[in-house]
Coordinates of C-alpha atoms and ligand atoms in Angstrom, one line a residue:
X1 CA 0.0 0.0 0.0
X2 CA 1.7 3.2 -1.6
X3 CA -1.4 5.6 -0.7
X4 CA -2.0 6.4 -4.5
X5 CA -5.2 5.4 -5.9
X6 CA -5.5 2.3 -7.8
X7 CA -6.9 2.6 -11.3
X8 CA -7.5 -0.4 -13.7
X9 CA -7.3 0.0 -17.2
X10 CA -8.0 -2.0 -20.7
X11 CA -4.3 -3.6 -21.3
X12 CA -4.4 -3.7 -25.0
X13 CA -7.7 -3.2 -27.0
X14 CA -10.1 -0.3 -28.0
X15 CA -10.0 1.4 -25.5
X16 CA -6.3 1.3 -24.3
X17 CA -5.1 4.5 -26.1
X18 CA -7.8 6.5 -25.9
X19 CA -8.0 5.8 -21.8
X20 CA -3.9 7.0 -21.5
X21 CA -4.8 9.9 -23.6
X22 CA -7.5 10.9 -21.7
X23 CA -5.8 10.4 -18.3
X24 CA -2.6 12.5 -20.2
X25 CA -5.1 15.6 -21.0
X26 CA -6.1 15.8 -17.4
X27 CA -2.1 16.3 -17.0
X28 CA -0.9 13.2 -15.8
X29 CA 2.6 12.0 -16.7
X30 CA 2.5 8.4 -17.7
X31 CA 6.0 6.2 -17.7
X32 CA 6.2 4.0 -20.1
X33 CA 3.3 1.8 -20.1
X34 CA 4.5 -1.0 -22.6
X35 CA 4.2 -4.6 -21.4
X36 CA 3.7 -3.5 -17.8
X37 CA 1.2 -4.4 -15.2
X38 CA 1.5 -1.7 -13.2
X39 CA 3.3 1.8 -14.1
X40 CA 2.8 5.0 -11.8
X41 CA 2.2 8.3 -12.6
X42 CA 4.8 10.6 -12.1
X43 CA 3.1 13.8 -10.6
X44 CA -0.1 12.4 -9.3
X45 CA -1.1 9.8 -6.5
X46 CA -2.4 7.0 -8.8
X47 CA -1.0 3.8 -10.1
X48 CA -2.3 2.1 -13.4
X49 CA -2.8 -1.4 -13.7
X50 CA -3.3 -3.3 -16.6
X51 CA -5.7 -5.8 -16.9
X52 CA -8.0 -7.7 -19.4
X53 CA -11.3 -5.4 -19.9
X54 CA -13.5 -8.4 -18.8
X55 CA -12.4 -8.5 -15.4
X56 CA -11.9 -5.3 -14.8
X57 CA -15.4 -4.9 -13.5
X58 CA -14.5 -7.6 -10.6
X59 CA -11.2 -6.6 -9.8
X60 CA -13.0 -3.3 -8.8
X61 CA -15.8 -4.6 -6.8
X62 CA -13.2 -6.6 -4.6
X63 CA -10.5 -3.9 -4.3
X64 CA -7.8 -5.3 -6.4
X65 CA -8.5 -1.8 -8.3
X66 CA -10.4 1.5 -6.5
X67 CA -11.8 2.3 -9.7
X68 CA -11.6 1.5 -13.8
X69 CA -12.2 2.6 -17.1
X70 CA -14.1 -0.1 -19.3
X71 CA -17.0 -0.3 -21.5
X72 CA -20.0 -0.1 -20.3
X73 CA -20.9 -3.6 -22.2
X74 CA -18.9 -5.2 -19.9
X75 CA -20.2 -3.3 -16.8
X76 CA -23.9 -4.5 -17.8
X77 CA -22.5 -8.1 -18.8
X78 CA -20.5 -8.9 -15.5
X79 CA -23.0 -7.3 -13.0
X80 CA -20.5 -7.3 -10.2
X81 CA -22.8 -4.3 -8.9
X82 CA -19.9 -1.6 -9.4
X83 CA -21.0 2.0 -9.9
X84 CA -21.0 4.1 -13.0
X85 CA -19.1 7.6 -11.7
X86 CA -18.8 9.3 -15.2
X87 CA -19.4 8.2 -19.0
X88 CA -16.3 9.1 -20.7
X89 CA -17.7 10.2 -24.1
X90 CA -15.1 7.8 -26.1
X91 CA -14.6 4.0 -27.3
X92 CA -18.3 4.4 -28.8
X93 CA -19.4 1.0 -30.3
X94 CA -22.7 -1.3 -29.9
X95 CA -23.1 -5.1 -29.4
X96 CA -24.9 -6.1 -33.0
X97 CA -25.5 -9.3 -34.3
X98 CA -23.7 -10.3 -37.4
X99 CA -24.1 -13.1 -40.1
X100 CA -21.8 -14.1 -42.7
X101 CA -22.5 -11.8 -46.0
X102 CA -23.8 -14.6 -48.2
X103 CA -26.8 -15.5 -46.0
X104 CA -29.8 -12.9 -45.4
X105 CA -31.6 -11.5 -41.6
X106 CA -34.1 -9.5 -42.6
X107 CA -36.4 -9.8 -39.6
X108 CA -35.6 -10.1 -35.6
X109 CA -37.7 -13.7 -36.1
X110 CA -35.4 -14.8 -38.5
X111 CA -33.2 -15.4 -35.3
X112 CA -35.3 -18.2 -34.3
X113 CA -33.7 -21.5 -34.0
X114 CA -30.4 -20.3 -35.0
X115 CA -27.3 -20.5 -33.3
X116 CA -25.2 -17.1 -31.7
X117 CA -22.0 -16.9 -30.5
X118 CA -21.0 -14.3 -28.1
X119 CA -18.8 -12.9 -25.4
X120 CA -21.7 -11.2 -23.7
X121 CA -24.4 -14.4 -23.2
X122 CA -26.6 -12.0 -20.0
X123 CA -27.2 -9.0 -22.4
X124 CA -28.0 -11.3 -25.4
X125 CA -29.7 -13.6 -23.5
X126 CA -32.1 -10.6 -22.1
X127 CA -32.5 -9.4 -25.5
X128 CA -33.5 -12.5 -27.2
X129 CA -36.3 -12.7 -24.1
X130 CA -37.3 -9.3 -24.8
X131 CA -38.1 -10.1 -28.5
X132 CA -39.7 -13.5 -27.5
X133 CA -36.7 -15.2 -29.8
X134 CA -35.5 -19.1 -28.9
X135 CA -31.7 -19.2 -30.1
X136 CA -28.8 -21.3 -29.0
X137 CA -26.1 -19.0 -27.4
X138 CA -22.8 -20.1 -27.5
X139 CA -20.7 -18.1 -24.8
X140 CA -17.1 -18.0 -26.5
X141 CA -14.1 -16.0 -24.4
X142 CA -13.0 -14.1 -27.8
X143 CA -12.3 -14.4 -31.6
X144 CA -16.1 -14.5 -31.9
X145 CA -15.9 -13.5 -35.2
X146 CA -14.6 -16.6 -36.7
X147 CA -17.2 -18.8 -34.9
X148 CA -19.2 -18.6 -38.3
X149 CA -16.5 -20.2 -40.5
X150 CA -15.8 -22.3 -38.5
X151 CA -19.2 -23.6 -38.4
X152 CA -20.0 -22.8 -34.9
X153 CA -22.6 -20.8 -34.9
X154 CA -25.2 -19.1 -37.8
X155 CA -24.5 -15.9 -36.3
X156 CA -22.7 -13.7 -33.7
X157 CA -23.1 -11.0 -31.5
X158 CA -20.2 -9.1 -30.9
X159 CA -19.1 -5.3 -30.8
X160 CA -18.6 -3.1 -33.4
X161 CA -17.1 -0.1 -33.4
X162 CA -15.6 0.2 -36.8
X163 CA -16.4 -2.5 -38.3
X164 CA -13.2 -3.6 -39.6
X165 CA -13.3 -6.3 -37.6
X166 CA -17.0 -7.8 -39.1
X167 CA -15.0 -6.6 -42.8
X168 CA -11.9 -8.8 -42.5
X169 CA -14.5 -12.0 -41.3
X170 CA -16.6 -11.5 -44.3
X171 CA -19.6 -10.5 -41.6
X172 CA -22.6 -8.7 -42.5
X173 CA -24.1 -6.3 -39.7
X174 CA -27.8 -6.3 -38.7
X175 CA -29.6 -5.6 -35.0
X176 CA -28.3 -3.5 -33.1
X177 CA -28.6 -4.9 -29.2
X178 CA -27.0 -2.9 -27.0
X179 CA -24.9 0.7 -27.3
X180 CA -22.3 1.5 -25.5
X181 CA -19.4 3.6 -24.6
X182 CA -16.3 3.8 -21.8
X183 CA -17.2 4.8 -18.2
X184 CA -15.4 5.5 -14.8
X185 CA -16.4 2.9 -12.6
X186 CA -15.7 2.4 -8.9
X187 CA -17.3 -0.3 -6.4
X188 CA -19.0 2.2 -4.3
X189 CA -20.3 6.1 -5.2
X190 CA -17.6 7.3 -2.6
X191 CA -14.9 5.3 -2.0
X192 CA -14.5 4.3 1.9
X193 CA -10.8 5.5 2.6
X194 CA -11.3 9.8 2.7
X195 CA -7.5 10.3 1.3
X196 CA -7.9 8.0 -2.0
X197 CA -11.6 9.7 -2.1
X198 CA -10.2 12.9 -2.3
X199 CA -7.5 12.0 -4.7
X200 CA -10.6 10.6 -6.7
X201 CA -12.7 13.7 -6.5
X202 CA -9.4 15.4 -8.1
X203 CA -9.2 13.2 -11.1
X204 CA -12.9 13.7 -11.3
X205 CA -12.6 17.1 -11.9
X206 CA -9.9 16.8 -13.8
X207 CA -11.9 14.3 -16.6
X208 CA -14.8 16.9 -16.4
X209 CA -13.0 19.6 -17.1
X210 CA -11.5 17.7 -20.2
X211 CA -15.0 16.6 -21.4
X212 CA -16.8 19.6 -21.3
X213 CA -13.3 21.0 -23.1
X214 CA -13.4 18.8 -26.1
X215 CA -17.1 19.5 -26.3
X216 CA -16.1 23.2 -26.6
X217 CA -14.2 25.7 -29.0
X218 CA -12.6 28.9 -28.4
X219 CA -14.5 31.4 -31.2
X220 CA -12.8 34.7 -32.4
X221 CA -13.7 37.1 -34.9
X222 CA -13.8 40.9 -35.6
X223 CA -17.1 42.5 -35.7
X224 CA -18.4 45.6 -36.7
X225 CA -19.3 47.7 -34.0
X226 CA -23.0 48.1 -34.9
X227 CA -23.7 44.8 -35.4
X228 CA -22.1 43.5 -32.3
X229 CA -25.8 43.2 -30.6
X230 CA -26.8 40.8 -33.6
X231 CA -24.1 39.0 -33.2
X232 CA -24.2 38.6 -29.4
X233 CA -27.8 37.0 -30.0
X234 CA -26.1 34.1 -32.9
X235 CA -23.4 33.2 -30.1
X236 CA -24.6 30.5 -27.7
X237 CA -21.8 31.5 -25.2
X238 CA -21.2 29.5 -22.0
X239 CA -20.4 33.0 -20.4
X240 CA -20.9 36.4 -21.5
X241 CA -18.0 37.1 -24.2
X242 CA -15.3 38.7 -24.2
X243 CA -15.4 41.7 -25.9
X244 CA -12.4 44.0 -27.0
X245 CA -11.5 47.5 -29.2
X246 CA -9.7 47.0 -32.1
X247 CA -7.2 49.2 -33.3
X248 CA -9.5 50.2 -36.4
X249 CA -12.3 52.0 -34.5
X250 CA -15.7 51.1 -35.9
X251 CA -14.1 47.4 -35.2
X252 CA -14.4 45.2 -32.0
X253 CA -13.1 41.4 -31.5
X254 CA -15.0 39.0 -30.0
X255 CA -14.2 36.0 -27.9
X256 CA -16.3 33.0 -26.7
X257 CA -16.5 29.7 -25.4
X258 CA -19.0 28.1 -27.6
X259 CA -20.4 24.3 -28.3
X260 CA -17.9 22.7 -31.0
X261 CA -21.0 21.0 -33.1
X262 CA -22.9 24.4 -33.0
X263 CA -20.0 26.4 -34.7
X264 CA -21.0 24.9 -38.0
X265 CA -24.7 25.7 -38.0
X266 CA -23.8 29.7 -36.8
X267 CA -21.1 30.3 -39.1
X268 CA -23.0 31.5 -41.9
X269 CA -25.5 34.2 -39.7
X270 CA -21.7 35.4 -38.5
X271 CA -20.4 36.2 -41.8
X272 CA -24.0 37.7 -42.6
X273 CA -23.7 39.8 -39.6
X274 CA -20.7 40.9 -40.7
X275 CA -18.5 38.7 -38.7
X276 CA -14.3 38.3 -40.4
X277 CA -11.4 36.8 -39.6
X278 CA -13.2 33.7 -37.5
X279 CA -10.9 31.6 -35.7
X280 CA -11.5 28.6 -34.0
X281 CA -9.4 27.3 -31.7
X282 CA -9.4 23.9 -29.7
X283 CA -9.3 24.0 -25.7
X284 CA -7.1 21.5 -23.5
X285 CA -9.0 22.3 -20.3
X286 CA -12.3 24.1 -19.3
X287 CA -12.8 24.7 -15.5
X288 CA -16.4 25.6 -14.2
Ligands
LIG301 C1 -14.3 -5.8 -29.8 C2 -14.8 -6.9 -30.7 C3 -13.9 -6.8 -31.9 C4 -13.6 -5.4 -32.0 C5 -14.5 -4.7 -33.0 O1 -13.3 -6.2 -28.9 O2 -14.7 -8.2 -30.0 O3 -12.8 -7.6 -31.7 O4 -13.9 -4.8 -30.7 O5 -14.0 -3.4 -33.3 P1 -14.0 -2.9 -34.8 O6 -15.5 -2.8 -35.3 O7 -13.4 -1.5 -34.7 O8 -13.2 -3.8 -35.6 P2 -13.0 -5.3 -27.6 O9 -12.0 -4.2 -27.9 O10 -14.3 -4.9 -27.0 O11 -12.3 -6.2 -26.5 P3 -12.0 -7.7 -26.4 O12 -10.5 -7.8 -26.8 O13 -12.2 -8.0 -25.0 O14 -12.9 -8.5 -27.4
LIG302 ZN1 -12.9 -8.1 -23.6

């Protein structure tokens, strides 16, 4: 026991890089991760350990790790009871069934009587209930996607996220069964010891103030001066803007914080309201 708080992570899959890089935005200094079960962070009480996805739900619940990134298809598939903190908005993907191309599912029914293999037998299992569907589920441990050729099962249900996996088997997709994304888990809502809680509640706010920055882009423009109220009104502004004299005096710049996916649908009413020079600039960090 070092004191640092203990944070499982996927050791090589999806959602490996994209957990490091997240965990490096909220400015932790990673060593060397490569082929390691357990690096530390240099400037920050937390230790990483690396561990298959699938059991990082249970290593949680009995302490091995306080909390753990992982999908939240393998939080609902394990039901170990751990709690969600905060979705992480990356490693999108959805369980789906999938056939092999040459054959045809048009219809849920067509499901009946066939054959599934899957990694995630308690999700499926609850959707084939659902939709009143007898199947055979086969519960494989991976390389699902080759059950089909081998002439194990009809069908699978597996993730997909790009779908390159489903291209290089020669898999169709169809149903979709369950979405899902990565998510902070931990076994309780606080965690019991109040010094690895508060070094929790830190990286908390460090991961929100990430999310809501990628979410966000840093607008500025020049404006004419008398249509500065016009464009006030177009700017969905987290705060009120920023608004400065330029050196050419019926000019004024203006800054603001605004929604990345909204910049596109204001851009034009800018430019009409006069609006030049728009820059748009990413933001690492956006404290609230
Ligand atoms: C899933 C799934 C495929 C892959 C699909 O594995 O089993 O292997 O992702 O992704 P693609 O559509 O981008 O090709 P996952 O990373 O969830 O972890 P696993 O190694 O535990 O199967
Ligand atoms: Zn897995």
């Amino acid at each position: 026991m070092n004191g640092n708080l203990k944070l499982a992570l996927q050791k090589k899959g999806r959602l490996t890089e994209k957990s490091l890089e997240l965990l490096s935005l909220c400015g932790l200094d990673i060593e060397n991760y490569s082929e390691r079960l357990v690096v530390s962070v240099r400037n920050f009480p937390l230790d990483i350990l690396f561990l298959r996805d699938d059991d990082i739900p249970e290593y949680v619940q009995d302490g091995v790790a306080d909390i753990g990134i992982v999908g939240e298809n393998v939080v609902y598939e394990k039901q170990t009871g751990t709690k969600v903190l905060e979705k992480l908005g990356f490693g999108r993907c959805s369980l789906m069934f999938a056939y092999p191309e040459k054959n045809e599912l048009k219809k849920i029914e067509d499901i009946n009587g066939k054959t599934i293999a899957t990694t995630y037998p308690r999700i499926l299992n609850e959707y084939l209930k659902k939709n009143n569907i007898k199947a055979k589920v086969i519960e494989l441990s991976g390389s699902v996607e080759i059950a089909p050729s081998l002439g194990v099962a009809d069908l699978i249900c597996d993730i997909v996220s790009t779908g390159n996996t489903l291209m290089m088997n020669k898999l169709k997709k169809s149903f979709k069964v369950f979405e899902s994304e990565a998510v902070l888990i931990s076994a309780e809502e606080k965690l019991k010891d109040p010094k690895l809680n508060e070094i929790l509640n830190d990286l908390l706010g460090r991961i929100r103030s990430v999310k809501t920055a990628h979410s966000s882009k840093y607008l500025m423009m020049n404006v004419p001066k008398d249509s500065l109220e016009t464009i006030l009104e177009i700017i969905p502004s987290l705060k009120s803007p920023t608004v400065l004299s330029l050196a050419e005096e019926n000019m004024l710049a203006v800054h603001a914080v605004i929604p990345s996916d909204k910049f596109w649908q204001i851009v034009n009413d800018l430019k009409s309201a006069g609006a030049s020079g728009i820059l748009l600039l990413p933001i690492d960090n956006l404290i609230q």
